[in-house]
Amino acid sequence: MQSSLSVSDSDGSSFAPLVVLELAENTEAEAITWLLNRIKDKQQNGGDGDGFLSIAECQYIIKHELDTLRAKGEKYVPGYPKVKLYPGKSVIRRLQSKGILVQVFPLHDKEELKRLSFSWYRKIKLSYQPLDDIRHYFGEGLGLYFGFLEYFTFALVPMAFIGIPYYLFAWEDYDRYVLFAVFNLLWSTVFLEVWKRCSAQLAYRWGTLSRKKAFEEPRPGFHGVLGFNPVTGREEPVYPNTKRQLRIYLVSVPFVLLCLYLSLHVMMIYFDMENWALSIYDEDPNFWTSVLLFIPSIIYAVVIELMNLLYRYAAEFLTHWENHRLESSFQNHLVLKVLVFNFVNCFASLFYIAFVMQDMVLLRQSLATLLITSQILNQVMEAFLPYWLQRRRNKKVHKRVKRMMGDKELPLVEQIQLESDMNTYLGTFDDYLEQFLLFGYVSLFSCVYPLAALLVVLNNVTEVYSDAFKICHVFKRPFSEPTSDIGVWQLAFETMSAIAVVTNCALIGLSPQVKAYFPEAETQLILTVVAVEHIILAFKFVLAFVIPDVPKHIQIKLAKLEFESLEALKKKIAPNIKIFQFILNNFT
């Protein structure tokens, strides 16, 4: 791989550094020499790999090699007698947990990053993203996220186009939202089914569709009493599952319920503020009191974002404390905690206004205020603030390097200094969470505020550019992880889609046009709405079975590839089978 970051090794050869291991300043020389020798031994035993691998695949292999670097008879780290080494634990993770190894991160490739940036976000253009280039540089995880972001944005365009005339010509008639609610039902039902096929096509193109789930090693934060693992045959930490379940049900669940109660209490304070602002407007209706009507919603939207942020830190702390052995289990429990709270915190007030107060005017106003305020805050927190902080860091590093090196220029040293001071990219969790909440705003209540889809489209267009910039220039380059889909987020979006069906059916049932057909039979109206909702949900599940997740032509290609692999294996072992049959026939 050609790179401007090539330096000379001890033997005079040139190489392009891919990964940086930053050790603590006072690290013993004996430990450094030992670690370097272990890494070199691992590299020699592992070979150089396939020259046709993508950059992201090379980094994944390096990360895997580092994670599987284990003690080779050593009882402790040389120079650190108190830092014991265990046969079943990763040396790199052990060094990180003891503070000897500060951080491990892959370096950016300047030339590759420049080409990717130019084709991705440096030019404002209405076109598809270079998903193959993103996957080549950052891996399948980020490639699928940006693919989903692109698909979600384009899928919202029809709803946005329908919403504009609906907004212009039926603005004051809030009762005529039935047709838009029906369209919402159809859109939310088809949206995810089509995405699964698009996701399968991307995964097939990138070679991860039929990838089997790899064996998971214990996550870095997992701890416990040293025991024997019958699967790996190694000694590694063991933690009783009963103890973990007690922590979940006796501490985590009550804490989440307490947070939900506090969220609902804040919601009731918001309604008191709304009543206060409305009473002032009724006493003296003028421009300033009309502006005052929006203040409670704006304050509530800001409070929601702050509560989501604080709860996120608490949820991460609790999930770490639960001590899950596998990273997948950790992520599933964290996602569940965060989604439950965010759903209640963001949508409880809208459900209360829609189905308890039944005030469509206030529902429209609250939805618009929450949506616009949350988008502004997210753009500030995710794009402008990190960009400003990174510029300040870059200036400090440039001054420090210039003071140290004088007129000599060492671009590699300067780049390592810059990237080591960058924030660590924590994955696509927050990005998917933001899209999940936006999907909720659109699919649940956009029938009373038709411009919601248009606002989300505009937000996602800017989101593509801001996310692309921060992943390229604000955060350290993340290690890639091969993946074939968006994981647990697919289930989260499907759950939101099912809730959207129930919500839109209920809103249709509350409309005056539908109520007119049941003037004195409220029970019959409720039963009819429930029946229609069940029929649509049944249709949704049938549709999921009828439409295959993987397109037919890809299924055929995968089956053909499997058949050809089996035939090649048969040809390879055929001579051995013939020899075995000859021996069997002649010596029995």
mmCIF file of N, CA and C in Angstrom, residues 481-548:
data_model
loop_
_atom_site.group_PDB
_atom_site.id
_atom_site.type_symbol
_atom_site.label_atom_id
_atom_site.label_comp_id
_atom_site.label_asym_id
_atom_site.label_seq_id
_atom_site.Cartn_x
_atom_site.Cartn_y
_atom_site.Cartn_z
ATOM 1 N N GLU A 481 -14.845 -3.483 12.067
ATOM 2 C CA GLU A 481 -15.379 -4.780 12.467
ATOM 3 C C GLU A 481 -16.284 -5.291 11.346
ATOM 4 N N PRO A 482 -15.971 -6.449 10.759
ATOM 5 C CA PRO A 482 -16.840 -6.983 9.704
ATOM 6 C C PRO A 482 -18.250 -7.232 10.219
ATOM 7 N N THR A 483 -19.248 -6.823 9.460
ATOM 8 C CA THR A 483 -20.640 -7.028 9.859
ATOM 9 C C THR A 483 -21.499 -7.174 8.614
ATOM 10 N N SER A 484 -22.614 -7.848 8.771
ATOM 11 C CA SER A 484 -23.487 -8.114 7.620
ATOM 12 C C SER A 484 -24.798 -7.336 7.681
ATOM 13 N N ASP A 485 -25.084 -6.654 8.789
ATOM 14 C CA ASP A 485 -26.325 -5.890 8.915
ATOM 15 C C ASP A 485 -26.138 -4.841 10.008
ATOM 16 N N ILE A 486 -27.218 -4.131 10.351
ATOM 17 C CA ILE A 486 -27.116 -3.074 11.363
ATOM 18 C C ILE A 486 -27.392 -3.611 12.760
ATOM 19 N N GLY A 487 -27.472 -4.929 12.888
ATOM 20 C CA GLY A 487 -27.537 -5.566 14.200
ATOM 21 C C GLY A 487 -28.839 -5.327 14.945
ATOM 22 N N VAL A 488 -28.718 -5.037 16.243
ATOM 23 C CA VAL A 488 -29.881 -4.900 17.114
ATOM 24 C C VAL A 488 -30.736 -3.690 16.734
ATOM 25 N N TRP A 489 -30.158 -2.756 15.974
ATOM 26 C CA TRP A 489 -30.932 -1.576 15.568
ATOM 27 C C TRP A 489 -32.039 -1.933 14.574
ATOM 28 N N GLN A 490 -31.856 -3.013 13.812
ATOM 29 C CA GLN A 490 -32.930 -3.461 12.921
ATOM 30 C C GLN A 490 -34.171 -3.812 13.727
ATOM 31 N N LEU A 491 -33.993 -4.531 14.820
ATOM 32 C CA LEU A 491 -35.115 -4.882 15.692
ATOM 33 C C LEU A 491 -35.715 -3.635 16.330
ATOM 34 N N ALA A 492 -34.870 -2.674 16.705
ATOM 35 C CA ALA A 492 -35.367 -1.439 17.312
ATOM 36 C C ALA A 492 -36.253 -0.669 16.339
ATOM 37 N N PHE A 493 -35.825 -0.535 15.095
ATOM 38 C CA PHE A 493 -36.637 0.174 14.096
ATOM 39 C C PHE A 493 -37.919 -0.586 13.784
ATOM 40 N N GLU A 494 -37.862 -1.910 13.740
ATOM 41 C CA GLU A 494 -39.069 -2.694 13.478
ATOM 42 C C GLU A 494 -40.074 -2.549 14.617
ATOM 43 N N THR A 495 -39.575 -2.481 15.867
ATOM 44 C CA THR A 495 -40.463 -2.264 17.009
ATOM 45 C C THR A 495 -41.136 -0.895 16.910
ATOM 46 N N MET A 496 -40.355 0.135 16.567
ATOM 47 C CA MET A 496 -40.915 1.474 16.391
ATOM 48 C C MET A 496 -41.942 1.483 15.264
ATOM 49 N N SER A 497 -41.692 0.732 14.204
ATOM 50 C CA SER A 497 -42.636 0.662 13.089
ATOM 51 C C SER A 497 -43.958 0.041 13.529
ATOM 52 N N ALA A 498 -43.895 -1.016 14.366
ATOM 53 C CA ALA A 498 -45.124 -1.639 14.874
ATOM 54 C C ALA A 498 -45.890 -0.674 15.781
ATOM 55 N N ILE A 499 -45.176 0.080 16.621
ATOM 56 C CA ILE A 499 -45.833 1.078 17.474
ATOM 57 C C ILE A 499 -46.464 2.165 16.613
ATOM 58 N N ALA A 500 -45.814 2.503 15.497
ATOM 59 C CA ALA A 500 -46.362 3.521 14.590
ATOM 60 C C ALA A 500 -47.698 3.074 13.995
ATOM 61 N N VAL A 501 -47.824 1.785 13.722
ATOM 62 C CA VAL A 501 -49.102 1.274 13.195
ATOM 63 C C VAL A 501 -50.216 1.489 14.213
ATOM 64 N N VAL A 502 -49.958 1.137 15.467
ATOM 65 C CA VAL A 502 -50.965 1.316 16.524
ATOM 66 C C VAL A 502 -51.296 2.793 16.701
ATOM 67 N N THR A 503 -50.275 3.637 16.722
ATOM 68 C CA THR A 503 -50.479 5.074 16.949
ATOM 69 C C THR A 503 -51.293 5.712 15.832
ATOM 70 N N ASN A 504 -50.943 5.431 14.587
ATOM 71 C CA ASN A 504 -51.655 6.050 13.470
ATOM 72 C C ASN A 504 -53.091 5.543 13.370
ATOM 73 N N CYS A 505 -53.312 4.273 13.687
ATOM 74 C CA CYS A 505 -54.696 3.768 13.703
ATOM 75 C C CYS A 505 -55.512 4.480 14.780
ATOM 76 N N ALA A 506 -54.898 4.701 15.952
ATOM 77 C CA ALA A 506 -55.599 5.408 17.026
ATOM 78 C C ALA A 506 -55.892 6.854 16.642
ATOM 79 N N LEU A 507 -54.942 7.517 15.967
ATOM 80 C CA LEU A 507 -55.171 8.893 15.531
ATOM 81 C C LEU A 507 -56.282 8.965 14.486
ATOM 82 N N ILE A 508 -56.323 7.972 13.608
ATOM 83 C CA ILE A 508 -57.414 7.921 12.623
ATOM 84 C C ILE A 508 -58.752 7.747 13.334
ATOM 85 N N GLY A 509 -58.771 6.898 14.369
ATOM 86 C CA GLY A 509 -60.005 6.698 15.126
ATOM 87 C C GLY A 509 -60.473 7.946 15.857
ATOM 88 N N LEU A 510 -59.541 8.837 16.198
ATOM 89 C CA LEU A 510 -59.907 10.074 16.898
ATOM 90 C C LEU A 510 -60.376 11.185 15.958
ATOM 91 N N SER A 511 -60.190 11.003 14.663
ATOM 92 C CA SER A 511 -60.554 12.058 13.716
ATOM 93 C C SER A 511 -62.070 12.196 13.618
ATOM 94 N N PRO A 512 -62.575 13.430 13.440
ATOM 95 C CA PRO A 512 -64.029 13.657 13.337
ATOM 96 C C PRO A 512 -64.673 12.911 12.175
ATOM 97 N N GLN A 513 -63.944 12.772 11.059
ATOM 98 C CA GLN A 513 -64.520 12.055 9.910
ATOM 99 C C GLN A 513 -64.870 10.622 10.263
ATOM 100 N N VAL A 514 -63.970 9.935 11.007
ATOM 101 C CA VAL A 514 -64.230 8.541 11.379
ATOM 102 C C VAL A 514 -65.277 8.486 12.491
ATOM 103 N N LYS A 515 -65.180 9.398 13.457
ATOM 104 C CA LYS A 515 -66.165 9.427 14.539
ATOM 105 C C LYS A 515 -67.582 9.638 14.015
ATOM 106 N N ALA A 516 -67.715 10.320 12.887
ATOM 107 C CA ALA A 516 -69.044 10.586 12.321
ATOM 108 C C ALA A 516 -69.759 9.303 11.915
ATOM 109 N N TYR A 517 -69.004 8.261 11.597
ATOM 110 C CA TYR A 517 -69.614 6.982 11.229
ATOM 111 C C TYR A 517 -70.090 6.198 12.451
ATOM 112 N N PHE A 518 -69.656 6.605 13.633
ATOM 113 C CA PHE A 518 -70.067 5.933 14.876
ATOM 114 C C PHE A 518 -70.560 6.985 15.874
ATOM 115 N N PRO A 519 -71.671 7.658 15.565
ATOM 116 C CA PRO A 519 -72.102 8.794 16.395
ATOM 117 C C PRO A 519 -72.448 8.415 17.830
ATOM 118 N N GLU A 520 -73.001 7.233 18.053
ATOM 119 C CA GLU A 520 -73.407 6.855 19.403
ATOM 120 C C GLU A 520 -72.885 5.474 19.798
ATOM 121 N N ALA A 521 -71.789 5.092 19.206
ATOM 122 C CA ALA A 521 -71.239 3.753 19.491
ATOM 123 C C ALA A 521 -69.730 3.851 19.641
ATOM 124 N N GLU A 522 -69.291 4.405 20.766
ATOM 125 C CA GLU A 522 -67.861 4.578 21.000
ATOM 126 C C GLU A 522 -67.156 3.229 21.150
ATOM 127 N N THR A 523 -67.831 2.276 21.775
ATOM 128 C CA THR A 523 -67.234 0.947 21.932
ATOM 129 C C THR A 523 -66.998 0.284 20.586
ATOM 130 N N GLN A 524 -67.964 0.436 19.688
ATOM 131 C CA GLN A 524 -67.831 -0.137 18.350
ATOM 132 C C GLN A 524 -66.686 0.526 17.586
ATOM 133 N N LEU A 525 -66.520 1.837 17.791
ATOM 134 C CA LEU A 525 -65.400 2.549 17.150
ATOM 135 C C LEU A 525 -64.065 1.997 17.644
ATOM 136 N N ILE A 526 -63.943 1.806 18.960
ATOM 137 C CA ILE A 526 -62.695 1.296 19.524
ATOM 138 C C ILE A 526 -62.396 -0.106 18.997
ATOM 139 N N LEU A 527 -63.422 -0.959 18.966
ATOM 140 C CA LEU A 527 -63.232 -2.325 18.471
ATOM 141 C C LEU A 527 -62.834 -2.322 16.995
ATOM 142 N N THR A 528 -63.424 -1.423 16.210
ATOM 143 C CA THR A 528 -63.089 -1.330 14.787
ATOM 144 C C THR A 528 -61.640 -0.900 14.586
ATOM 145 N N VAL A 529 -61.224 0.115 15.361
ATOM 146 C CA VAL A 529 -59.834 0.594 15.257
ATOM 147 C C VAL A 529 -58.863 -0.512 15.651
ATOM 148 N N VAL A 530 -59.183 -1.236 16.730
ATOM 149 C CA VAL A 530 -58.309 -2.322 17.180
ATOM 150 C C VAL A 530 -58.248 -3.435 16.131
ATOM 151 N N ALA A 531 -59.389 -3.728 15.514
ATOM 152 C CA ALA A 531 -59.408 -4.773 14.479
ATOM 153 C C ALA A 531 -58.568 -4.374 13.273
ATOM 154 N N VAL A 532 -58.719 -3.119 12.826
ATOM 155 C CA VAL A 532 -57.935 -2.635 11.683
ATOM 156 C C VAL A 532 -56.439 -2.666 12.012
ATOM 157 N N GLU A 533 -56.123 -2.229 13.229
ATOM 158 C CA GLU A 533 -54.711 -2.219 13.653
ATOM 159 C C GLU A 533 -54.139 -3.640 13.647
ATOM 160 N N HIS A 534 -54.909 -4.622 14.140
ATOM 161 C CA HIS A 534 -54.441 -6.016 14.140
ATOM 162 C C HIS A 534 -54.276 -6.550 12.721
ATOM 163 N N ILE A 535 -55.181 -6.162 11.840
ATOM 164 C CA ILE A 535 -55.082 -6.616 10.443
ATOM 165 C C ILE A 535 -53.818 -6.069 9.792
ATOM 166 N N ILE A 536 -53.533 -4.788 10.036
ATOM 167 C CA ILE A 536 -52.338 -4.173 9.441
ATOM 168 C C ILE A 536 -51.073 -4.799 10.011
ATOM 169 N N LEU A 537 -51.060 -5.055 11.330
ATOM 170 C CA LEU A 537 -49.894 -5.709 11.924
ATOM 171 C C LEU A 537 -49.709 -7.116 11.371
ATOM 172 N N ALA A 538 -50.829 -7.826 11.193
ATOM 173 C CA ALA A 538 -50.736 -9.166 10.611
ATOM 174 C C ALA A 538 -50.198 -9.095 9.182
ATOM 175 N N PHE A 539 -50.689 -8.109 8.421
ATOM 176 C CA PHE A 539 -50.195 -7.906 7.059
ATOM 177 C C PHE A 539 -48.697 -7.582 7.074
ATOM 178 N N LYS A 540 -48.286 -6.796 8.052
ATOM 179 C CA LYS A 540 -46.874 -6.422 8.168
ATOM 180 C C LYS A 540 -46.002 -7.658 8.407
ATOM 181 N N PHE A 541 -46.445 -8.545 9.302
ATOM 182 C CA PHE A 541 -45.662 -9.747 9.578
ATOM 183 C C PHE A 541 -45.690 -10.708 8.392
ATOM 184 N N VAL A 542 -46.844 -10.818 7.709
ATOM 185 C CA VAL A 542 -46.918 -11.666 6.514
ATOM 186 C C VAL A 542 -45.991 -11.130 5.434
ATOM 187 N N LEU A 543 -45.966 -9.802 5.293
ATOM 188 C CA LEU A 543 -45.090 -9.176 4.300
ATOM 189 C C LEU A 543 -43.629 -9.492 4.585
ATOM 190 N N ALA A 544 -43.285 -9.534 5.863
ATOM 191 C CA ALA A 544 -41.901 -9.843 6.238
ATOM 192 C C ALA A 544 -41.519 -11.260 5.819
ATOM 193 N N PHE A 545 -42.483 -12.190 5.818
ATOM 194 C CA PHE A 545 -42.202 -13.560 5.410
ATOM 195 C C PHE A 545 -42.259 -13.727 3.892
ATOM 196 N N VAL A 546 -43.178 -12.996 3.259
ATOM 197 C CA VAL A 546 -43.348 -13.138 1.807
ATOM 198 C C VAL A 546 -42.169 -12.537 1.058
ATOM 199 N N ILE A 547 -41.736 -11.334 1.488
ATOM 200 C CA ILE A 547 -40.606 -10.676 0.828
ATOM 201 C C ILE A 547 -39.316 -11.191 1.464
ATOM 202 N N PRO A 548 -38.488 -11.917 0.732
ATOM 203 C CA PRO A 548 -37.245 -12.443 1.326
ATOM 204 C C PRO A 548 -36.280 -11.319 1.657
#
